[in-house]
């Protein structure tokens, strides 16, 4: 039996378990929903090219939620035997009888459900070849270690794979499922020069193992990134233009996703509360969500409530177009779910993009940030303050690495003051943006 045949059989069995569970629903229930997740995979760590650790995973998780008189009870379990499932259903109903009534609780609206979910090409199995996976991790690590004598230590080569099956069903007669695969390869090393030690990494992620970067390329990138951080300097406290490299620029927009989430809106705990239809980004910049990108790392045919995902405009010509709503938050706001009960999908950025070197030249003198520390974002005010490291730029050319600095501003101002975005799109995230040049931020150093 091939791996695909094996997964197809498991998927059929899991769907049958969900259907059988839904048949346990009683007429007095307002509704019931069942989610079943099965995940298998392998994690490998090497140390100086030799095996340090191998972990095999094969886990299942079962969730049943019952709505009764606008009360909700949820139970999770890892036991899929019929007796355990029956007990879970009884327990969920018992819990529902003791929780507070909430008129906004209930199943997602039937007309929004993904009864015929599309195949998004998310599943690309590979033969479980442990020796091959060890070889990938080892090659990535050793390529980094051997590049330069200043590389003095290693945090290892890492290979990870996951194969998942998700089945969702509810008493609106919906039972849908999909399979997915995920692979990653990384290297972590430490470099030393004149008593200064720095660490960095490089990694690649893909739905299909053949789409990963070559181990030697990952190792070389890891070593060069680490070496570039050696002998960092401190900066004086100044106001300066700042470039967020693409790998950290994604965080600017994950803060946007949080700020426009339905939960933040109905709780009135966001600085974007009254921003619908208002300009929050430059006019030349738009954000679209594409949840059905084939092989997309952030793709999904439906959310955790079974609501179908769909392409939508988040920001158009700088103007906010949509909240991110679950069924519950939508009802609280008198709206419909947007299929965002468990986060965002593939955000694609539209607008003029420039080459990264051209962005450095455009900035002239300023700070390039490629690493951030801490979680210093105030969701109520938008105030932003985080530890950072990166490089000081003069006349568009990297001069030296910098560390132990703090950058600060307010997200409203930062977003509006985006001067340009790079064409170096970050593909390893569900937020697919390039590097971002901001006109000015507070930089605190010595």
C-alpha atoms as one frame of an Amber mdcrd trajectory, in Angstrom:
protein
   0.000   0.000   0.000   1.369   3.420  -1.000   1.510   6.346   1.417  -1.355
   8.037  -0.444  -3.469   4.886  -0.243  -2.714   4.620   3.468  -3.732   8.231
   4.119  -6.878   7.806   2.009  -7.891   4.831   4.146  -7.184   6.731   7.378
  -9.186   9.685   6.093 -12.162   7.434   5.333 -11.995   5.911   8.825 -11.767
   9.312  10.525 -14.690  10.684   8.510 -16.720   7.644   9.558 -15.875   8.307
  13.226 -17.068  11.900  12.864 -20.317  10.832  11.165 -20.981   8.217  13.831
 -20.349  10.785  16.547 -22.804  13.257  15.000 -25.469  10.548  15.102 -25.241
  10.723  18.893 -26.722  14.221  18.846 -30.024  14.484  20.703 -33.126  16.349
  19.425 -32.897  18.840  22.299 -29.415  19.986  21.275 -29.163  23.337  19.487
 -26.339  21.772  17.521 -23.164  19.726  17.720 -19.823  19.977  15.957 -16.942
  17.518  15.881 -13.306  18.037  14.879 -10.849  15.198  14.505  -7.156  15.810
  13.884  -4.504  13.214  13.165  -0.856  14.199  12.904   2.230  12.109  12.232
   5.779  13.110  11.576   9.443  12.980  12.439  11.854  15.477  14.002  15.605
  15.026  13.598  18.440  16.948  15.249  22.101  16.492  14.359  25.167  17.703
  16.226  28.416  18.058  14.264  26.856  15.887  11.592  25.910  13.006  13.900
  22.474  12.083  15.158  21.587  13.853  18.377  17.867  13.156  18.593  15.082
  11.532  16.576  11.436  11.908  17.578   8.528  10.166  15.887   5.040  11.614
  16.329   1.699   9.925  15.749  -1.064  11.759  17.588  -4.814  12.114  17.355
  -7.042  14.751  18.905 -10.835  14.681  19.104 -13.031  17.665  19.989 -16.805
  17.687  20.452 -18.846  20.818  21.139 -22.511  20.800  22.060 -24.814  23.829
  22.082 -27.881  23.580  24.303 -30.189  26.491  25.092 -27.434  28.873  23.937
 -24.974  27.297  26.358 -21.833  25.549  25.181 -19.876  22.534  26.370 -16.620
  21.338  24.811 -14.616  18.194  25.532 -11.356  17.009  23.987  -9.868  13.541
  24.000  -7.185  11.436  22.373  -9.172   8.211  22.770 -11.123   7.345  19.618
 -12.776   4.160  20.877 -16.607   4.273  20.612 -17.117   4.101  24.389 -14.736
   7.011  24.957 -16.443   9.084  22.265 -19.877   8.403  23.776 -18.559   9.503
  27.154 -17.095  12.662  25.611 -20.482  13.558  24.106 -22.224  13.028  27.446
 -19.588  15.115  29.211 -19.922  17.954  26.692 -23.680  18.028  27.221 -23.249
  18.027  31.002 -20.814  20.914  30.778 -23.235  22.863  28.575 -25.902  22.638
  31.260 -23.650  24.414  33.756 -22.202  27.176  31.576 -23.645  30.656  31.223
 -26.189  31.289  28.510 -24.924  33.360  25.607 -27.344  34.158  22.787 -24.493
  34.539  20.306 -23.241  30.962  20.737 -24.124  28.318  18.165 -23.162  26.547
  14.967 -21.926  28.562  12.008 -24.679  29.619   9.607 -25.511  26.782   7.255
 -25.291  28.906   4.096 -21.651  29.779   4.902 -20.395  26.209   5.281 -17.908
  24.509   2.922 -20.030  21.553   1.842 -17.871  21.035  -1.260 -14.403  22.103
  -0.207 -11.755  22.392  -2.954  -8.548  20.376  -3.185  -5.746  22.877  -2.571
  -2.828  20.524  -3.346  -1.613  20.661   0.254  -0.696  16.984   0.566   2.629
  15.710  -0.802   3.772  12.620   1.090   7.253  11.185   0.867   8.575   7.792
   1.859   9.659   7.674   5.503  13.393   7.448   4.845  15.053   8.270   8.157
  18.571   7.969   6.763  17.760  10.474   4.019  16.289  12.945   6.513  19.355
  12.616   8.753  21.545  13.243   5.738  19.650  16.451   4.895  20.040  17.841
   8.434  23.691  16.814   8.632  24.599  18.365   5.280  22.933  21.660   6.197
  24.766  21.797   9.524  28.183  20.784   8.192  27.981  23.219   5.277  27.637
  26.004   7.840  30.361  24.701  10.137  32.905  24.291   7.349  32.449  27.671
   5.677  34.681  29.752   7.949  37.005  29.077  10.888  35.164  31.730  12.901
  32.200  29.353  13.082  33.079  27.745  16.399  29.977  25.900  17.545  26.633
  24.583  16.435  23.059  24.393  17.640  22.505  21.604  15.142  20.904  20.725
  11.858  17.139  20.322  12.059  14.755  18.415   9.812  11.014  18.198  10.541
   8.087  16.709   8.696   4.378  16.581   9.461   1.518  14.805   7.754  -1.936
  15.856   8.907  -5.579  14.945   8.395  -8.344  17.289   9.519 -11.997  16.245
   9.588 -14.801  18.592  10.579 -18.495  17.848  10.874 -21.608  19.351  12.395
 -25.339  18.763  12.641 -25.971  20.905   9.567 -25.088  17.637   7.739 -21.582
  18.803   6.936 -18.625  16.419   7.026 -15.516  17.588   5.194 -11.825  16.769
   5.433  -8.459  17.492   3.902  -4.873  16.269   4.181  -1.721  18.336   4.357
   2.044  17.918   4.505   4.758  20.225   5.831   8.560  19.957   5.699  11.337
  22.148   7.063  15.131  22.117   7.091  17.289  24.437   9.204  20.800  25.047
  10.468  21.922  26.987  13.575  25.544  27.954  14.316  27.619  30.242  16.544
  30.525  32.407  15.379  33.241  34.111  17.419  35.621  36.966  16.718  37.771
  38.819  19.266  35.650  37.561  22.127  32.358  38.529  20.458  29.994  35.600
  19.827  26.864  35.698  17.692  24.264  33.132  16.650  21.906  32.956  13.693
  20.111  30.441  11.532  18.673  29.806   8.086  15.726  27.630   7.184  13.466
  26.525   4.358   9.823  25.385   4.512   7.589  23.713   1.961   4.535  21.517
   1.436   6.633  19.231  -0.782  10.024  17.938   0.270  11.469  18.426  -3.220
  10.693  22.149  -2.967  13.032  22.651   0.004  16.264  24.521  -0.677  19.413
  22.428  -0.947  21.048  21.671   2.425  24.332  23.211   1.256  22.550  26.454
   0.384  20.883  26.560   3.804  24.213  25.904   5.533  25.996  28.628   3.579
  23.207  31.130   4.234  23.254  30.259   7.936  27.022  30.781   8.191  27.017
  34.065   6.287  24.134  35.445   8.354  25.950  34.529  11.557  29.291  35.949
  10.437  27.655  39.202   9.380  26.547  39.812  12.979  30.062  39.685  14.465
  31.484  42.726  16.295  28.214  44.652  16.543  28.142  48.259  17.692  25.702
  50.299  19.724  23.927  53.336  18.313  23.246  56.655  19.960  19.595  57.466
  20.538  18.326  59.018  17.295  15.353  59.275  14.966  16.093  57.448  11.753
  14.558  55.833   8.674  14.160  52.093   9.258  13.949  49.118   6.921  12.287
  45.978   8.271  13.707  43.040   6.315  10.997  40.832   4.832  11.379  38.115
   7.480  10.547  40.559  10.297   8.226  42.851   8.284   5.611  40.085   8.504
   5.257  40.978  12.193   4.073  44.486  11.314   1.119  42.985   9.509   0.417
  40.180  11.978  -0.220  43.067  14.393  -2.731  44.377  11.850  -4.467  40.981
  11.781  -4.808  41.069  15.569  -6.046  44.658  15.557  -8.905  43.915  13.114
  -9.936  40.546  14.579 -13.559  40.313  15.603 -12.748  39.543  19.224 -10.776
  42.771  19.566 -13.522  44.736  17.835 -16.508  43.602  19.918 -14.463  43.955
  23.105 -13.457  47.456  21.946  -9.867  46.643  22.810  -8.126  47.752  19.619
  -6.708  51.036  18.380  -8.388  50.364  14.995 -11.896  50.212  16.473 -13.315
  53.018  14.284 -11.103  52.457  11.262 -13.422  50.555   8.896 -13.439  52.433
   5.593 -10.555  54.608   6.750  -7.071  54.837   5.285  -4.570  52.871   7.385
  -1.851  52.190   4.769  -0.428  54.287   1.916  -2.745  54.639  -1.082  -0.403
  52.592  -3.275  -0.586  49.517  -1.023  -3.341  46.874  -0.894  -3.681  43.519
   0.907  -5.681  40.600  -0.439  -6.277  37.273   1.267  -5.931  34.191  -0.944
  -6.819  31.121   1.149  -6.960  28.837  -1.877  -3.411  29.217  -3.196  -2.256
  25.788  -4.321   0.446  24.429  -1.982   0.116  27.594   0.099   1.520  27.403
   3.617  -1.441  29.476   4.772  -4.094  27.785   2.620  -7.218  26.095   3.959
 -10.610  25.224   2.410 -12.524  26.030   5.623 -11.976  27.384   9.099 -12.378
  25.610  12.433 -16.166  26.124  12.306 -16.491  24.683   8.809 -17.066  28.093
   7.222 -15.722  28.159   3.669 -12.739  30.395   3.120 -12.741  32.803   0.208
 -10.577  35.377  -1.485 -11.218  38.827  -0.073  -9.832  42.335   0.147  -8.411
  43.247   3.533  -7.040  46.653   2.543  -7.677  48.328  -0.827  -5.653  51.369
  -1.865  -4.717  51.829   1.779  -8.331  51.714   3.029  -9.474  49.028   5.488
 -12.166  46.823   3.927 -12.895  43.971   6.340 -12.848  42.736   9.909 -11.700
  39.152  10.545 -14.761  37.450  12.021 -15.717  34.117  13.536 -19.389  33.203
  13.851 -19.462  34.381  17.452 -17.747  37.725  16.896 -19.839  38.324  13.758
 -23.080  37.855  15.706 -21.838  40.166  18.429 -21.343  42.811  15.738 -24.492
  42.066  13.714 -22.441  40.781  10.765 -21.603  37.475   9.041 -18.583  35.265
   9.662 -15.690  35.869   7.285 -14.231  32.405   7.943 -11.572  33.590  10.384
 -12.290  31.544  13.486  -8.682  30.345  13.615  -6.511  33.069  12.119  -5.595
  34.376   8.696  -4.634  32.690   5.450  -2.306  33.850   2.662  -2.010  37.632
   2.701  -0.752  38.922  -0.650   0.490  42.514  -0.978  -0.298  44.526  -4.088
   1.443  47.756  -5.057   4.725  48.909  -6.536   7.677  46.929  -5.209  11.365
  47.685  -5.629  14.617  45.776  -5.534  16.121  45.490  -2.042  19.355  47.240
  -3.079  17.291  50.060  -4.546  15.482  50.292  -1.207  18.805  50.647   0.622
  19.827  53.377  -1.818  16.465  55.092  -1.397  16.863  55.117   2.381  20.416
  56.433   2.119  21.349  56.499   5.786  19.413  54.600   8.415  18.795  51.309
  10.189  18.167  47.897   8.645  16.413  45.598  11.137  16.524  41.839  10.611
  15.924  40.566  14.127  13.364  41.592  16.756  13.036  40.643  20.407  10.136
  40.898  22.836   6.420  41.451  22.289   6.151  45.180  22.867   2.892  46.029
  21.074   0.030  47.690  22.967  -3.177  46.431  21.377  -5.241  49.294  22.826
  -3.056  52.187  21.715  -0.897  50.784  18.907   2.284  51.829  20.707   5.203
  49.750  19.447   8.524  49.176  21.220  10.791  46.195  20.619  14.392  45.179
  21.014  16.187  44.931  17.693  19.428  44.192  15.917  20.551  44.611  12.342
  22.864  46.879  10.358  23.667  50.547  10.042  23.430  51.837   6.469  25.168
  54.877   4.988  24.788  56.014   1.378  22.830  52.829   0.706  25.720  50.567
   1.804  25.962  48.346   4.880  28.555  49.775   7.269  28.481  47.548  10.365
  26.167  45.343  12.479  24.304  46.875  15.427  22.681  45.265  18.455  21.170
  46.031  21.862  18.913  48.769  20.537  15.196  49.479  20.840  12.948  50.798
  18.084   9.700  52.561  18.940   6.730  54.229  17.315   2.973  53.859  16.913
   1.628  51.326  14.447  -0.878  53.778  12.973   1.951  56.140  12.081   4.296
  53.353  11.053   1.812  51.864   8.585   0.892  55.229   7.099   4.573  56.141
   6.777   5.584  53.124   4.704   7.611  54.587   1.843   8.144  51.437  -0.194
   8.006  47.642  -0.140  10.632  45.309  -1.557  10.161  42.552  -4.113  12.017
  40.123  -1.793   8.768  38.424  -0.800   8.826  36.256   2.340   7.375  32.923
   1.185   7.727  31.012   4.480   4.808  32.797   6.146   1.076  33.239   5.658
   1.920  36.956   5.366   3.735  37.276   2.048   5.276  40.732   2.105   8.637
  42.141   1.115  10.987  44.336   3.115   9.393  47.582   4.293  10.956  51.055
   4.411   9.530  53.402   7.053  10.242  57.122   6.923  11.249  57.509  10.571
  11.270  55.736  13.933  12.732  56.363  17.343  15.918  54.316  17.792  17.204
  54.052  21.361  20.758  52.935  22.014  23.470  54.207  24.309
